[in-house]
Amino acid sequence: AFVLLNLRGMVEPGHADREIVDLLFFPTGGGKTEAYLGLAAFTLILRRLRNPGVSSAGLTVLMRYTLRLLTLDQLGRAATLICALELERQADPVTLGTWPFEIGLWVGQAATPNRMGSKQDDNEYTARHKTIAYKNGRTQVAPIPLENCPWCGEKFTSGSFQLWPHPDQPTDLRVACVNRACDFAGHTGRTLPIVSVDEPIYRRLPGFLIATLDKFAAMPWTGDTGALFGRVDRYDAAGFYGPCAPQRGQPLPGPDHRLPPPELIIQDELHLIAGPLGTIAGLYEAAMETLCRDERAVPPVRPKILASTATVRRAEYQIRALFDRGEVDIFPPPGLDRRDSFFAETHPPERTHPRLYLGVAAPGRSLKVVMLRVYLALMAAAQKAHDNAKTSPRPAGEGAGVRAFDPADPYLTLVGYFNSLRELGGSRRIVEDEVTSRLASYGGRRRLNEPAETGLFANRAIQFEVLELTSRVSTADVARAKRRLEQDFGHKERVDIALATNMISVGLDITRLGLMVLLGQPKTCAEYIQASSRVGRDPERPGLILTLLNVHRPRDRSHYERFTAYHQSFYRG
């Protein structure tokens, strides 16, 4: 429905709706990503229908983020969409054009290479050096931070990455699936429509580009970035060229010999305007607006801006200060009943399992001691529930070869959330030392006169090295950690404990997770909502969030004393 409401501003560029910033304001897990990806698909196809031939190529949809984990997570979803569009184009090139649909990842050098490199180049950050090192087994870090095929889910191997056309002087890094049944397997002649190195991005101009905001700092220093905004006038089978690559290719068709500029800008997680988004994007937004303006129309047409968030206040003021747009349209609009807005319906707990919030405070005990006791109780109880599920009879219709449904699986991985790296560092030592050693014999703790077979806890052996998701972890390790968190507890790469900071407050969409412990009340209500919403996304299995509060801090004590009222109304702001 949201896509349908936004079509007029895209179909009629001169319409007043084009100037309106649409804000998709919806609770976490409500499908915001699917909504704006649907609008992006419509925009990409509409451009192909309006501009026949090569004139329909170029950057069309620009999506911007601030955090690495969020960028990597959205890349997988958006790449699946682009794969579907590319298969449709190949089936009907007359209608959708001969230039392929592609998606680009335009992020920092630590995540993706900036240059392709050559045999004479000894730079370890080039795509050639990273690919050869990965193929030879000298490193476990893939050239791009994508571990699975977005179309079939098959894990990438060293044979998935190809330096094209020649390994000594490559001009492109191509990715193919190793699953022979996949539509993008290498033997089919197709490769995945993913462009992840800066040099090919400036030449191929993928229609969908995912970028981090800090990357736009390269605009005044790297002339090739102008090609992303349609500043090209020549082309050939390898790509498009502008003033930085003179005398290459043939002139583009049309009276102005240019490609249209981007038409849709998607700004996800708008609530981050209080942090890095407002600081960085505000500096470059005026330049971005000018570069994306289509001067061919009279009057010139600015791009459509779509923002989304689950937690924001004073949206009109914030958007006016950032984008200089006077009107904001919030979707979905409020209805007569807040529990049923036609677009979304609030389910009672009897219909869909909700998240359960629990506050824990202990006067006279330090917060680290409370954390230790809570971690021990939760992990030992989850192990007991897991053991009971293994010994319980299988449900009817479940054969011997089918793995039994484990209701305890979401709670066997504990996600610890911390407000600072300092708090996480001290807590990690407690987890690796005391939690690990005490859990080995925690099953012996029973209530007075309680039989051993009915105890609440079970002994548990956990991995010594806990998983960490913070800013000090490399991009490759972040992608690997996300894959491990998605694995069931029976997998060999299972995760017992994951310690994280606000890196996971946006972008970690893993349905399996169901248990989180927050050490101290987060600094803002938005951060609290976003962080705690990372768990309990499975409607069949509820989420459990425990907030450990320090009663000696006035703010924590206030939250503890008004715990129920606060959690019943924290979406109100």
XYZ file of C-alpha atoms in Angstrom, residues 20-350:
331
model
C 7.335 15.908 -0.253
C 9.603 13.783 1.941
C 7.785 10.539 2.710
C 8.580 9.166 6.153
C 7.858 5.492 6.684
C 7.288 5.469 10.451
C 6.621 1.940 11.653
C 7.680 -0.258 14.589
C 10.725 -2.475 14.196
C 10.100 -5.697 12.339
C 7.037 -4.302 10.580
C 8.320 -4.595 7.013
C 9.777 -1.154 6.253
C 12.580 -2.664 4.185
C 10.176 -4.615 1.997
C 8.117 -1.455 1.435
C 10.905 0.780 0.175
C 12.505 -2.025 -1.825
C 9.177 -2.370 -3.633
C 9.245 1.343 -4.461
C 12.864 1.015 -5.612
C 11.920 -1.823 -7.985
C 9.099 0.275 -9.419
C 11.468 3.216 -9.974
C 14.090 1.064 -11.703
C 11.572 -0.499 -14.096
C 9.839 2.808 -14.815
C 13.147 4.336 -15.872
C 13.736 1.474 -18.328
C 10.267 1.916 -19.831
C 10.640 5.683 -20.206
C 14.159 5.743 -21.620
C 14.658 3.051 -24.272
C 18.127 1.764 -24.980
C 21.265 2.661 -23.094
C 19.778 5.992 -21.966
C 17.940 4.152 -19.173
C 21.210 3.081 -17.490
C 22.950 4.924 -14.706
C 22.389 5.295 -10.985
C 18.658 5.419 -10.263
C 18.202 4.547 -6.568
C 20.644 5.720 -3.918
C 20.409 4.209 -0.433
C 22.512 5.665 2.374
C 23.500 4.278 5.766
C 25.757 5.165 8.666
C 26.694 1.816 10.229
C 28.560 -1.147 8.705
C 26.315 -3.859 10.111
C 23.210 -2.149 8.758
C 24.822 -1.691 5.333
C 25.840 -5.346 5.063
C 22.431 -6.603 6.154
C 20.542 -4.478 3.653
C 22.964 -5.416 0.856
C 21.786 -9.035 0.992
C 18.107 -8.084 0.752
C 18.553 -5.518 -1.990
C 20.821 -7.857 -3.983
C 18.065 -10.470 -4.021
C 15.731 -7.879 -5.530
C 18.266 -6.902 -8.196
C 18.828 -10.571 -9.070
C 15.087 -10.968 -9.686
C 14.967 -7.823 -11.837
C 17.971 -8.965 -13.862
C 16.368 -12.323 -14.626
C 13.227 -10.504 -15.775
C 15.316 -8.211 -17.982
C 17.140 -11.123 -19.573
C 13.790 -12.733 -20.335
C 12.550 -9.551 -22.065
C 15.462 -7.330 -23.186
C 13.310 -5.562 -25.752
C 11.158 -4.020 -23.022
C 13.674 -3.649 -20.187
C 16.785 -2.853 -22.208
C 20.121 -4.495 -22.889
C 22.054 -2.861 -20.030
C 21.932 -5.127 -16.935
C 20.367 -4.314 -13.599
C 23.197 -4.142 -11.060
C 23.686 -3.222 -7.415
C 26.776 -1.475 -6.085
C 28.325 -1.373 -2.621
C 30.133 1.930 -2.148
C 31.749 1.839 1.286
C 35.172 2.335 2.857
C 38.403 0.609 1.912
C 38.302 -1.582 5.025
C 35.165 -3.306 3.675
C 35.535 -3.198 -0.123
C 38.564 -2.362 -2.327
C 38.815 1.072 -3.892
C 41.021 -0.081 -6.785
C 41.298 -3.207 -8.930
C 45.117 -3.277 -8.965
C 47.489 -5.082 -11.339
C 50.423 -7.466 -11.327
C 52.839 -4.540 -10.998
C 50.861 -3.130 -8.061
C 51.911 -4.395 -4.619
C 49.094 -2.680 -2.722
C 47.483 -5.165 -0.333
C 44.172 -3.272 -0.389
C 43.472 -3.795 -4.095
C 40.812 -6.198 -5.298
C 43.408 -8.290 -7.156
C 45.599 -8.758 -4.086
C 42.639 -9.658 -1.829
C 41.144 -12.091 -4.344
C 44.406 -13.946 -4.993
C 45.158 -14.148 -1.269
C 41.705 -15.586 -0.644
C 42.016 -18.118 -3.461
C 45.465 -19.261 -2.271
C 44.280 -19.692 1.305
C 46.567 -16.999 2.732
C 43.545 -15.287 4.271
C 40.039 -16.256 5.298
C 38.682 -12.798 4.452
C 36.709 -12.693 1.200
C 37.286 -9.772 -1.206
C 33.777 -8.450 -0.529
C 31.786 -8.651 2.739
C 29.119 -10.992 1.361
C 29.301 -14.631 2.403
C 26.268 -16.208 0.719
C 24.649 -16.044 -2.681
C 21.713 -13.620 -2.379
C 19.674 -15.696 -4.831
C 20.008 -19.281 -3.564
C 21.798 -18.885 -0.227
C 24.810 -21.061 -1.158
C 27.995 -20.122 0.692
C 30.653 -18.467 -1.443
C 33.975 -20.236 -1.919
C 37.314 -19.203 -3.378
C 35.991 -20.173 -6.810
C 33.140 -17.652 -6.548
C 35.366 -14.633 -7.201
C 36.756 -14.021 -10.671
C 39.240 -11.366 -11.783
C 38.024 -10.386 -15.252
C 39.187 -10.420 -18.012
C 42.698 -11.413 -16.879
C 44.128 -11.855 -13.354
C 47.235 -9.789 -14.190
C 45.358 -6.724 -15.469
C 41.772 -7.050 -14.181
C 39.150 -4.415 -14.822
C 36.341 -6.025 -12.839
C 35.727 -8.386 -9.923
C 32.875 -10.718 -10.786
C 31.005 -13.002 -8.388
C 29.413 -16.291 -9.429
C 27.575 -18.899 -7.387
C 29.082 -22.372 -6.981
C 25.661 -24.019 -6.774
C 25.101 -25.507 -10.230
C 21.331 -25.326 -9.755
C 21.472 -21.549 -9.159
C 20.477 -19.177 -11.952
C 23.740 -17.285 -11.373
C 26.086 -20.270 -11.332
C 29.377 -19.809 -13.120
C 28.774 -22.513 -15.731
C 25.635 -20.727 -16.969
C 27.682 -17.757 -18.157
C 25.817 -15.464 -15.754
C 27.429 -13.730 -12.798
C 25.718 -12.072 -9.852
C 24.823 -8.432 -10.606
C 26.994 -7.108 -7.778
C 29.629 -4.387 -8.207
C 31.725 -3.832 -5.095
C 34.980 -2.136 -6.178
C 35.058 1.638 -6.573
C 36.699 1.703 -10.032
C 34.079 -0.561 -11.691
C 31.310 1.296 -9.851
C 32.337 4.586 -11.483
C 32.358 2.838 -14.858
C 29.374 0.453 -14.616
C 27.092 2.919 -12.774
C 24.833 0.315 -11.090
C 21.174 1.282 -10.995
C 20.946 0.608 -7.244
C 23.752 1.875 -5.001
C 24.157 1.202 -1.278
C 26.608 3.598 0.333
C 27.758 4.801 3.714
C 27.491 8.516 4.323
C 31.185 9.067 4.941
C 31.913 7.883 1.382
C 30.462 11.109 0.015
C 33.481 12.920 1.397
C 35.278 11.643 -1.731
C 33.133 13.807 -4.023
C 35.398 16.900 -4.089
C 38.585 14.796 -4.347
C 37.649 12.002 -6.765
C 36.455 13.284 -10.113
C 35.040 9.921 -11.144
C 32.264 10.293 -8.548
C 30.557 12.732 -10.910
C 29.604 9.781 -13.106
C 27.257 8.562 -10.360
C 25.116 11.649 -10.944
C 24.859 11.267 -14.717
C 27.919 13.367 -15.588
C 28.985 11.086 -18.457
C 28.780 11.601 -22.211
C 30.272 8.428 -23.769
C 29.891 4.689 -23.402
C 30.896 1.273 -24.700
C 30.287 -2.353 -23.707
C 32.485 -1.945 -20.585
C 30.723 1.085 -19.143
C 30.320 4.867 -19.227
C 32.889 7.648 -19.336
C 32.966 11.309 -18.436
C 35.573 14.115 -18.374
C 37.975 11.978 -16.295
C 38.239 9.381 -19.083
C 38.437 11.368 -22.346
C 38.403 9.816 -25.810
C 36.870 6.523 -24.724
C 33.675 5.068 -26.129
C 31.048 6.587 -28.388
C 28.710 9.495 -27.627
C 25.540 8.749 -25.694
C 22.305 9.116 -27.661
C 20.013 12.055 -27.058
C 20.285 15.827 -27.453
C 22.313 16.385 -24.266
C 24.433 13.174 -24.421
C 23.950 12.512 -20.698
C 22.334 9.985 -18.398
C 19.508 10.974 -16.062
C 20.596 11.659 -12.459
C 19.384 9.546 -9.500
C 15.612 9.725 -9.057
C 15.063 8.167 -5.624
C 17.065 8.660 -2.423
C 16.306 6.299 0.450
C 17.492 7.375 3.892
C 16.973 4.449 6.232
C 17.089 4.772 10.041
C 16.349 8.485 10.093
C 16.465 8.554 13.903
C 20.260 8.443 13.645
C 20.048 12.144 12.790
C 20.792 12.705 16.459
C 24.223 11.186 15.859
C 26.392 10.570 12.786
C 23.628 11.120 10.242
C 22.924 14.704 11.218
C 26.614 15.577 11.517
C 27.858 14.151 8.220
C 24.822 14.252 5.948
C 24.068 17.859 6.795
C 27.414 18.903 5.321
C 26.888 17.192 1.976
C 23.140 17.328 1.497
C 23.188 20.660 -0.364
C 25.768 19.331 -2.832
C 23.880 16.051 -3.214
C 20.667 17.925 -3.955
C 22.347 19.970 -6.681
C 24.040 16.979 -8.301
C 20.842 14.916 -8.335
C 18.723 17.700 -9.848
C 17.487 16.962 -13.346
C 18.213 20.168 -15.271
C 16.587 18.851 -18.459
C 13.127 19.567 -17.072
C 11.627 23.048 -16.735
C 11.626 23.796 -13.872
C 14.431 21.438 -12.737
C 13.233 18.339 -10.888
C 14.702 17.290 -7.581
C 14.925 13.616 -6.569
C 12.250 11.947 -4.490
C 13.370 11.430 -0.882
C 12.085 8.552 1.211
C 13.050 8.123 4.856
C 12.197 5.346 7.260
C 12.524 4.823 10.985
C 10.866 3.173 13.956
C 11.762 5.874 16.473
C 11.815 9.576 15.718
C 10.583 12.810 17.290
C 9.950 16.201 15.695
C 10.243 14.609 12.276
C 9.111 17.698 10.356
C 11.762 19.915 11.950
C 14.516 17.333 11.542
C 13.741 16.701 7.862
C 13.475 20.407 7.073
C 16.885 21.029 8.641
C 18.507 18.118 6.808
C 16.852 18.040 3.377
C 15.420 21.568 3.111
C 12.005 20.154 2.205
C 8.997 21.947 3.611
C 6.463 19.094 3.672
C 6.608 15.686 5.304
C 4.088 12.907 4.745
C 4.152 10.283 7.499
C 3.000 6.796 6.584
C 0.893 5.073 7.739
C -1.482 7.895 8.682
C -3.221 7.683 12.054
C -6.606 6.000 11.968
C -9.658 5.959 14.178
C -8.279 3.071 16.208
C -4.609 3.012 17.154
C -4.739 -0.783 17.276
C -5.921 -1.039 13.647
C -4.716 1.546 11.108
C -5.812 -0.570 8.115
C -2.135 -0.962 7.175
C -1.180 -2.567 10.480
C -3.046 -4.373 13.205
C -1.918 -4.771 16.796
C -2.288 -8.396 17.861
C -3.102 -9.342 21.453
C -0.638 -11.647 23.275
C -3.065 -14.538 22.836
